[in-house]
Amino acid sequence: MIAVDQEYAFQIKNLNVWYGDNQTVKNLSMNMRKNRVTAIIGPSGCGKSTLLKTLNHMVSLIPHTKVSGEVIYEDKNIYGETVDLEELRTKIGMVFQKPAPFLKSIYENVAFGARIHGENKKSDLDERVERCLKQVALWDEVKDRLDKSAIGLSGGQQQRLCIARCLAVEPNILLMDEPTSALDPIATLKIEELLQELKKKYSIVIVTHNMQQAARASDDTAFMLNGELVELAPTGALFSAPKNQTTEDYVMGKFG
Amino acid sequence: MIAVDQEYAFQIKNLNVWYGDNQTVKNLSMNMRKNRVTAIIGPSGCGKSTLLKTLNHMVSLIPHTKVSGEVIYEDKNIYGETVDLEELRTKIGMVFQKPAPFLKSIYENVAFGARIHGENKKSDLDERVERCLKQVALWDEVKDRLDKSAIGLSGGQQQRLCIARCLAVEPNILLMDEPTSALDPIATLKIEELLQELKKKYSIVIVTHNMQQAARASDDTAFMLNGELVELAPTGALFSAPKNQTTEDYVMGKFG
Amino acid sequence: MSVYRKQLKISKISDKIQTGFLWALCLSAILLIISLLFMVVGKGLSQLSLDFFYKMPEELDKGGGISTVLFNSFYMLILSLIFSIPIGIGSGIYLAEYAPDNKLTAMIRVCVEGLASVPSIVFGLFGLAIFVEYFEIGLTILGGAVSLGLLNLPVLTRVTEEAVRAVPEDVRSSAIALGATKFQTIMRVVIPSALTGIMTGISLVAGRAYGESAVIILAAGTSTSGVMWDFSLFAPGETLAVHLWYVQSEAIVEDASAIAEKSAAVLLLMVLLINLIIRVPAWLHHRKLNRR
Amino acid sequence: QKAEAAVSGKISIMGSSALLPLSKQAAIEFKKKNPKVSITASGSSSIAGPQSVRKGIAQIGACDWDATKSKGGFSGFSGLVAHKVAIIPFATIVHPGVSVDSLTKSQLQGIFSGKYTNWKQVGGKDLEITVVNRAFGSGTRVNYQEKALGNASFKKTKNYVEVKSSGDMATKVKSTPGSIGYIDLVYVKSGLKALKFNGVSPTTSNVISGKYPVYGTGYYMTKGQPTGATKEFIKYVQSAKFQNGTLKKMKFIPISAMR
Amino acid sequence: MERALEKAAQQTAPVQQAAVPRKTFQFNRRKMSDVAFRYFCWISVILLCMTLLSIIGFMGKTGLMTFKEVSVSEYFLSLSWLPEEGKYGAALFILGTFSLTALTLVIAVPLSIGMAIFISEVAPEWLKRIIRPMLDLLVGIPSIVYGYLGMTILIPFLRDAAGVQVGDGLLAAALVLTLMVLPTITRVSDDAITFVPQQFREAAYAMGSTRSQMITRIILPAAKQGIVSAVILGMARAIGETMAVVMVIGNTAELAKDLFTPTSVLTSNIVMQITNVEFGSAWSNALYMMAFILLFISLVMIIGIRVLQAKRSFVK
Ligand SMILES: Nc1ncnc2c1ncn2[C@@H]1O[C@H](COP(=O)(O)OP(=O)(O)OP(=O)(O)O)[C@@H](O)[C@H]1O
Ligand SMILES: Nc1ncnc2c1ncn2[C@@H]1O[C@H](COP(=O)(O)OP(=O)(O)OP(=O)(O)O)[C@@H](O)[C@H]1O
Ligand SMILES: [Mg+2]
Ligand SMILES: [Mg+2]
Ligand SMILES: O=P([O-])([O-])[O-]
């Protein structure tokens, strides 16, 4: 792996995704910058989640899915050459809409990623769990009950736990699919703050249905409609002066 | 039934609703005008759906529910005096977030209400089905396949069918709980147009999470938070010059 | 990150091995069961002729058929369903639609599950005690059918409850919101939507009742009245399943093992048929509704 | 025959499995003449016969002994009437693969008490013996124990199986190599080998001539004197026509032939 | 609350309404059928409960009469069952039932769970669509067919394979029962595994786990209670099965010394003897007591399943 073009986290070229006969991503090309937050917005069903899942090869788990085009990550088209999926997913973390902590203790949730990669030394794990929980600002809230079930946490805490769990495998990219849509305003705020913190170390792609959130928290915003990329621009520009009429209609709340 | 105060569809006084120990509507008082569209907005879980369900006594189907206060409809407190629930619900139609057509043909879906009230004459039913489908502007799209399953319709068509099904029992009020949130922009638009048409004959209460929709389609808007009514005002006023700081924060997208 | 690489390799190899093992295990187990059943069916089918179905069972000589036991099987099955379907479905609807969420309902649920777990031989003994010992009507179709019906009850109840519960709440509220009474909602909206599930339940129960033997032996006996189309409720009620056991173990008739082989094949095919026959209408119904 | 008006009614026969083939055959023939009678016959073991009659669930209880008197550990049933229907010859049977042809009383005692466990101990090939015994309550067992084993007791050993009825016995012995059991002659068909007892073949003529002692008497028990169809049926079974015809053909012995 | 509201509503006299032409009697009939149906359902469920209670009551009452003539300790501790000699030691049947069930589970559980994992997580979609209905059909195969299969195919095979004389016994019965319960345990576990929310799978994959890591570390622990329920269900079937066992176990009232000795279990002994004994006699009562024991065991297991399911927590 020779480091050449390190400017982009992903370069997507002519990407198409089909579920069966149903094409949900259509000839989509875009670049996502490193160490930036890229937001993807668009009405329900437009293919946001699908695009996100293509980036870490999760789509390939869904039966009857077909992908064509290129997604270049670390100078390698992950849909062209053979890639080690487990390794890829280790490096590209993903956080989902509904927090889904495993039915384990808080500690084991965070330690899970390290354990599956063969790390079992107690002291190393301890250190890692603490570090990751601190990164998501959850440490103080849970440090006294690390061995309690993660199910007992509130929604916002669970979501931060899931992010910590992701960080524990030391990815360099974070994909987030509507990570705050199930959360209350305060928890949402915390996660948004966390994003600003995390983008120093990670490249982040976030799908959101909340335009205010995109406006507040992202550097670049991509607007999708019916599987196509309508507009990609720095967030400020996209919201204040969209080039495209549809984009304008959408950000003005005319539909969706 | 003497017609006195016909200005309001509902007069709600000091309404409280509990699910078990959890109070979800708190001391809420408001009047909803006749032949107007009243929108209810507020963040998820604030009690919008609960309020709506109180209006046609649907809450009483949920176990462990307690209601106190008054809801005056046709000069009668439906939570004070004994009311005929089936009759009440016949007069107050309700449309749900997710269109739920019955596993029947399109025709039978619309005819359902009339049938359960004992109307079985083919010619009357035919006439009624046609009239209602025309009212929701669905007639031309489905007239050739009335005997086909309603499940085959698109989401937007299904939702209009559900509205037609409601109209077929000839209510005078329509309650709608996020009727467009599962729909695409074009279907949403159609339903909003329909609202304007329907309010000539019906009083409409609509719950929505889409503030733009509330702004576009309603005459009055009520903003709820944590089970309480924060502000009720004519829609233009509420969005342009909210009296309440929280309302302002919410309509500006600061939370929710 | 590269520290993970070695571990990843090991994990992947073990993943491959485990996957392969599962493939082998599952396919061989299924193949084994299927081939055993095919052996049973095959042996019987090759000797099967049409007259086997309409000839009377012979008591002593070769070449008997299964007409009366076949009749009894269906007769008793239908009777048992007549007893159990209304009550089973009624209870299922009660639990799904009416039961308030309280201790009593919890207890009723325990009862249903408890009844479902009662071994069939206990139902047989119960039938024996009631009909033979208490009412002294002997081993009869009636006794067998009622005992079978009791055996079916809890399963029907549970399946109905599940099927009714699975009907989306929206559909139910929609009907209620249109002013339908609860009864109308259940009859016109809920049951039609739950029909596939209920039908599956009935076919499950019917297949089970058709193949049940312990209950029949104890409550309906191991002989028939020897008359075809005998609708008497008080005739003894040997069924095909019992006949299979009876000829195989009593071996009075000359060609006992051949009859057993043929009966086993017929029994298996009948059970499959019942499963299909009852499911097909529900399936068609479903298909029709889903067609655009 | 015209003189006998056809009767109608319902007869249920339960009990002895040794007599079951006879009852079933008699029922078929009787029904030809009296189509309105429905007869069902089922067999488990003798003791069930008088019991079912007393309970009223059967009109006829078939039993391999006179159940009004106590026998073989069973007390007598009062209020029942016994009708002698046949003499039943019993045979020692083995799996066809057993090479032994004849056994003496003491050899049989040895086998059923578990003293001999291999056929080579009684002059056969090296093959383990499996004893197939009838369950308690069987009339065949009572008679066989008394007449073939001289009331010696059974012992459960390693290869020992108990079966529920004569049919079960036939199936089990047929399907178990090295097995030995006992059954009445009507069941001895292909797949089973009947042994000589003390050198005497188990045939009806040997029983009548007194050379073969292992036999019993079959009874139909009724609750009080029989009436109607039941009475006619018993009369038919006892008739000379049936006794000397079908019954004889089935290798039972007419009652009149003895004594 | 619901009740009170509904009731209040039902007492009202129906009101004529002008908007929709409808007749008053129609309203009344609707109300009446509504109430009648509710009662029908209620009576059904009461009948159902009565059935269970009367079965328990009857079996218990009849069974417990045994102890008028037989001491409790003899019945439960003695191994000699010789009713003709007045010895009613049922311990051998109880032990037989337990050992048969245990043996069955030892064979069936690993197989079933392996198959369940395969079906839910490994098999491609088309294979799932074949295997699942097939297993459902297998669940419905009459037990007597399995017994017949055991008697005619399995036992001769065992005789040859193990070089034994009789072949009937615990192993034959356990194998037959395994065939019988395998589809049940597999399908119920399969459902339990499939029921584990997809998010768990996605989350585990998204962190770079392999499939087998995901299954063993996430899915199986999450589905544990469902799988245990499946096993208990299979166990209940094995314990209560009668005819299939009767056909292959040998039916000797004797404790099994090895896997190939004919022996008896509760169910097989009941069915073998009940028709030969007089109702009301100590022997008959002792058999009813066995049925009561069976009943008791299965009820205990059901309560066990309920306790387990109450603990199932991820469905929030
Ligand atoms: N597993 C699947 N199989 C088949 N079709 C799917 C699948 N997942 C999604 N789709 C379809 O693909 C389209 C795009 O779905 P996707 O989930 O990417 O939309 P989205 O933009 O994330 O919407 P939302 O905002 O509702 O999450 C939709 O029409 C959806 O129905
Ligand atoms: N059937 C119920 N039983 C118990 N609690 C309920 C029930 N339905 C709703 N709640 C609770 O009542 C509160 C208000 O719910 P409600 O559905 O009225 O909110 P909402 O404003 O409609 O939210 P949303 O926008 O998500 O639909 C929530 O906290 C919810 O969890
Ligand atoms: Mg999405
Ligand atoms: Mg809501
Ligand atoms: O004739 P039995 O069945 O009693 O031996």
Short mmCIF file of N, CA and C in Angstrom, two decimals, chain E residues 125-198:
data_model
loop_
_atom_site.label_atom_id
_atom_site.label_comp_id
_atom_site.label_asym_id
_atom_site.label_seq_id
_atom_site.Cartn_x
_atom_site.Cartn_y
_atom_site.Cartn_z
N GLU E 125 -30.37 -18.72 0.21
CA GLU E 125 -31.82 -18.48 0.26
C GLU E 125 -32.63 -19.63 -0.35
N TRP E 126 -32.21 -20.11 -1.50
CA TRP E 126 -32.99 -21.15 -2.17
C TRP E 126 -33.03 -22.42 -1.34
N LEU E 127 -31.93 -22.70 -0.66
CA LEU E 127 -31.89 -23.93 0.13
C LEU E 127 -32.80 -23.78 1.36
N LYS E 128 -32.77 -22.59 1.94
CA LYS E 128 -33.67 -22.33 3.07
C LYS E 128 -35.10 -22.60 2.65
N ARG E 129 -35.42 -22.10 1.47
CA ARG E 129 -36.80 -22.23 1.01
C ARG E 129 -37.18 -23.69 0.79
N ILE E 130 -36.19 -24.54 0.61
CA ILE E 130 -36.50 -25.97 0.48
C ILE E 130 -36.53 -26.63 1.86
N ILE E 131 -35.49 -26.35 2.64
CA ILE E 131 -35.32 -27.09 3.89
C ILE E 131 -36.40 -26.76 4.91
N ARG E 132 -36.76 -25.49 5.02
CA ARG E 132 -37.72 -25.13 6.07
C ARG E 132 -39.07 -25.83 5.89
N PRO E 133 -39.69 -25.73 4.74
CA PRO E 133 -40.96 -26.45 4.58
C PRO E 133 -40.79 -27.96 4.74
N MET E 134 -39.62 -28.43 4.31
CA MET E 134 -39.39 -29.87 4.42
C MET E 134 -39.37 -30.27 5.90
N LEU E 135 -38.67 -29.51 6.72
CA LEU E 135 -38.63 -29.82 8.14
C LEU E 135 -40.03 -29.69 8.75
N ASP E 136 -40.77 -28.68 8.30
CA ASP E 136 -42.13 -28.53 8.81
C ASP E 136 -42.95 -29.77 8.49
N LEU E 137 -42.75 -30.29 7.29
CA LEU E 137 -43.47 -31.53 6.95
C LEU E 137 -43.00 -32.67 7.83
N LEU E 138 -41.70 -32.74 8.05
CA LEU E 138 -41.16 -33.83 8.87
C LEU E 138 -41.73 -33.77 10.29
N VAL E 139 -41.92 -32.55 10.81
CA VAL E 139 -42.50 -32.42 12.15
C VAL E 139 -43.86 -33.12 12.17
N GLY E 140 -44.55 -33.07 11.03
CA GLY E 140 -45.89 -33.64 10.99
C GLY E 140 -45.97 -35.12 10.70
N ILE E 141 -44.82 -35.77 10.48
CA ILE E 141 -44.88 -37.21 10.18
C ILE E 141 -45.33 -37.96 11.43
N PRO E 142 -46.31 -38.82 11.31
CA PRO E 142 -46.82 -39.52 12.49
C PRO E 142 -45.72 -40.32 13.18
N SER E 143 -45.77 -40.30 14.49
CA SER E 143 -44.73 -40.98 15.24
C SER E 143 -44.74 -42.48 14.96
N ILE E 144 -45.90 -42.98 14.64
CA ILE E 144 -45.98 -44.43 14.42
C ILE E 144 -45.15 -44.82 13.20
N VAL E 145 -45.06 -43.90 12.25
CA VAL E 145 -44.23 -44.19 11.07
C VAL E 145 -42.76 -44.28 11.48
N TYR E 146 -42.37 -43.37 12.37
CA TYR E 146 -40.99 -43.46 12.86
C TYR E 146 -40.77 -44.77 13.60
N GLY E 147 -41.77 -45.16 14.38
CA GLY E 147 -41.65 -46.43 15.10
C GLY E 147 -41.53 -47.60 14.14
N TYR E 148 -42.35 -47.55 13.12
CA TYR E 148 -42.34 -48.62 12.12
C TYR E 148 -40.98 -48.67 11.41
N LEU E 149 -40.51 -47.47 11.11
CA LEU E 149 -39.20 -47.36 10.48
C LEU E 149 -38.11 -47.96 11.39
N GLY E 150 -38.23 -47.66 12.68
CA GLY E 150 -37.26 -48.19 13.62
C GLY E 150 -37.31 -49.70 13.70
N MET E 151 -38.53 -50.20 13.70
CA MET E 151 -38.73 -51.63 13.87
C MET E 151 -38.23 -52.40 12.64
N THR E 152 -38.49 -51.87 11.46
CA THR E 152 -38.19 -52.65 10.26
C THR E 152 -36.83 -52.33 9.65
N ILE E 153 -36.32 -51.13 9.89
CA ILE E 153 -35.04 -50.79 9.27
C ILE E 153 -33.93 -50.64 10.29
N LEU E 154 -34.25 -49.89 11.36
CA LEU E 154 -33.21 -49.55 12.31
C LEU E 154 -32.75 -50.74 13.14
N ILE E 155 -33.70 -51.50 13.67
CA ILE E 155 -33.31 -52.60 14.57
C ILE E 155 -32.50 -53.68 13.84
N PRO E 156 -32.94 -54.11 12.67
CA PRO E 156 -32.09 -55.08 11.96
C PRO E 156 -30.69 -54.50 11.71
N PHE E 157 -30.65 -53.21 11.41
CA PHE E 157 -29.36 -52.57 11.17
C PHE E 157 -28.51 -52.58 12.45
N LEU E 158 -29.14 -52.26 13.57
CA LEU E 158 -28.42 -52.22 14.83
C LEU E 158 -27.89 -53.60 15.20
N ARG E 159 -28.73 -54.61 14.94
CA ARG E 159 -28.31 -55.97 15.25
C ARG E 159 -27.02 -56.31 14.52
N ASP E 160 -27.01 -55.99 13.25
CA ASP E 160 -25.81 -56.27 12.47
C ASP E 160 -24.65 -55.43 12.93
N ALA E 161 -24.93 -54.13 13.08
CA ALA E 161 -23.84 -53.21 13.36
C ALA E 161 -23.24 -53.47 14.72
N ALA E 162 -24.06 -53.75 15.71
CA ALA E 162 -23.54 -53.89 17.06
C ALA E 162 -23.35 -55.36 17.44
N GLY E 163 -23.76 -56.26 16.56
CA GLY E 163 -23.61 -57.67 16.85
C GLY E 163 -24.38 -58.12 18.07
N VAL E 164 -25.57 -57.55 18.25
CA VAL E 164 -26.36 -57.96 19.41
C VAL E 164 -27.51 -58.85 18.96
N GLN E 165 -28.09 -59.50 19.96
CA GLN E 165 -29.11 -60.48 19.69
C GLN E 165 -30.48 -59.84 19.42
N VAL E 166 -30.88 -58.98 20.32
CA VAL E 166 -32.25 -58.49 20.25
C VAL E 166 -32.34 -57.16 19.50
N GLY E 167 -31.53 -56.21 19.91
CA GLY E 167 -31.55 -54.93 19.22
C GLY E 167 -32.53 -53.94 19.81
N ASP E 168 -33.66 -54.41 20.30
CA ASP E 168 -34.61 -53.50 20.94
C ASP E 168 -33.97 -52.95 22.19
N GLY E 169 -34.25 -51.72 22.51
CA GLY E 169 -33.71 -51.17 23.73
C GLY E 169 -33.54 -49.68 23.65
N LEU E 170 -32.77 -49.15 24.61
CA LEU E 170 -32.66 -47.71 24.74
C LEU E 170 -32.09 -47.05 23.49
N LEU E 171 -31.05 -47.67 22.90
CA LEU E 171 -30.42 -47.00 21.78
C LEU E 171 -31.37 -46.92 20.60
N ALA E 172 -32.03 -48.03 20.31
CA ALA E 172 -32.98 -48.02 19.20
C ALA E 172 -34.05 -46.96 19.44
N ALA E 173 -34.58 -46.94 20.67
CA ALA E 173 -35.63 -45.98 20.98
C ALA E 173 -35.10 -44.56 20.87
N ALA E 174 -33.88 -44.35 21.38
CA ALA E 174 -33.33 -43.00 21.34
C ALA E 174 -33.11 -42.55 19.91
N LEU E 175 -32.68 -43.47 19.05
CA LEU E 175 -32.47 -43.08 17.65
C LEU E 175 -33.79 -42.72 16.98
N VAL E 176 -34.79 -43.54 17.25
CA VAL E 176 -36.10 -43.24 16.67
C VAL E 176 -36.61 -41.88 17.17
N LEU E 177 -36.46 -41.67 18.48
CA LEU E 177 -36.91 -40.39 19.03
C LEU E 177 -36.11 -39.23 18.46
N THR E 178 -34.82 -39.48 18.23
CA THR E 178 -34.00 -38.42 17.63
C THR E 178 -34.57 -38.02 16.28
N LEU E 179 -34.86 -39.01 15.46
CA LEU E 179 -35.45 -38.71 14.16
C LEU E 179 -36.71 -37.88 14.34
N MET E 180 -37.45 -38.22 15.40
CA MET E 180 -38.73 -37.57 15.62
C MET E 180 -38.59 -36.13 16.10
N VAL E 181 -37.68 -35.91 17.05
CA VAL E 181 -37.61 -34.56 17.64
C VAL E 181 -36.66 -33.64 16.87
N LEU E 182 -35.82 -34.22 16.05
CA LEU E 182 -34.85 -33.40 15.32
C LEU E 182 -35.50 -32.24 14.56
N PRO E 183 -36.52 -32.52 13.76
CA PRO E 183 -37.14 -31.41 13.03
C PRO E 183 -37.72 -30.35 13.98
N THR E 184 -38.33 -30.80 15.07
CA THR E 184 -38.92 -29.84 16.01
C THR E 184 -37.85 -28.94 16.59
N ILE E 185 -36.84 -29.54 17.20
CA ILE E 185 -35.83 -28.71 17.84
C ILE E 185 -35.16 -27.81 16.81
N THR E 186 -34.90 -28.36 15.64
CA THR E 186 -34.23 -27.56 14.63
C THR E 186 -35.06 -26.36 14.25
N ARG E 187 -36.34 -26.57 13.98
CA ARG E 187 -37.14 -25.46 13.51
C ARG E 187 -37.35 -24.40 14.58
N VAL E 188 -37.57 -24.84 15.81
CA VAL E 188 -37.78 -23.84 16.85
C VAL E 188 -36.50 -23.06 17.12
N SER E 189 -35.35 -23.76 17.13
CA SER E 189 -34.09 -23.04 17.32
C SER E 189 -33.83 -22.13 16.14
N ASP E 190 -34.13 -22.63 14.96
CA ASP E 190 -33.97 -21.83 13.75
C ASP E 190 -34.75 -20.53 13.89
N ASP E 191 -35.99 -20.65 14.35
CA ASP E 191 -36.78 -19.43 14.54
C ASP E 191 -36.14 -18.51 15.56
N ALA E 192 -35.67 -19.12 16.65
CA ALA E 192 -35.06 -18.30 17.70
C ALA E 192 -33.86 -17.55 17.15
N ILE E 193 -33.07 -18.23 16.33
CA ILE E 193 -31.87 -17.59 15.78
C ILE E 193 -32.26 -16.52 14.76
N THR E 194 -33.22 -16.86 13.92
CA THR E 194 -33.64 -15.89 12.92
C THR E 194 -34.24 -14.66 13.57
N PHE E 195 -34.82 -14.87 14.75
CA PHE E 195 -35.49 -13.81 15.48
C PHE E 195 -34.50 -12.77 16.02
N VAL E 196 -33.25 -13.18 16.17
CA VAL E 196 -32.25 -12.22 16.68
C VAL E 196 -32.19 -11.06 15.69
N PRO E 197 -32.34 -9.83 16.20
CA PRO E 197 -32.44 -8.69 15.30
C PRO E 197 -31.28 -8.62 14.31
N GLN E 198 -31.62 -8.27 13.10
CA GLN E 198 -30.64 -8.17 12.03
C GLN E 198 -29.53 -7.18 12.39
#
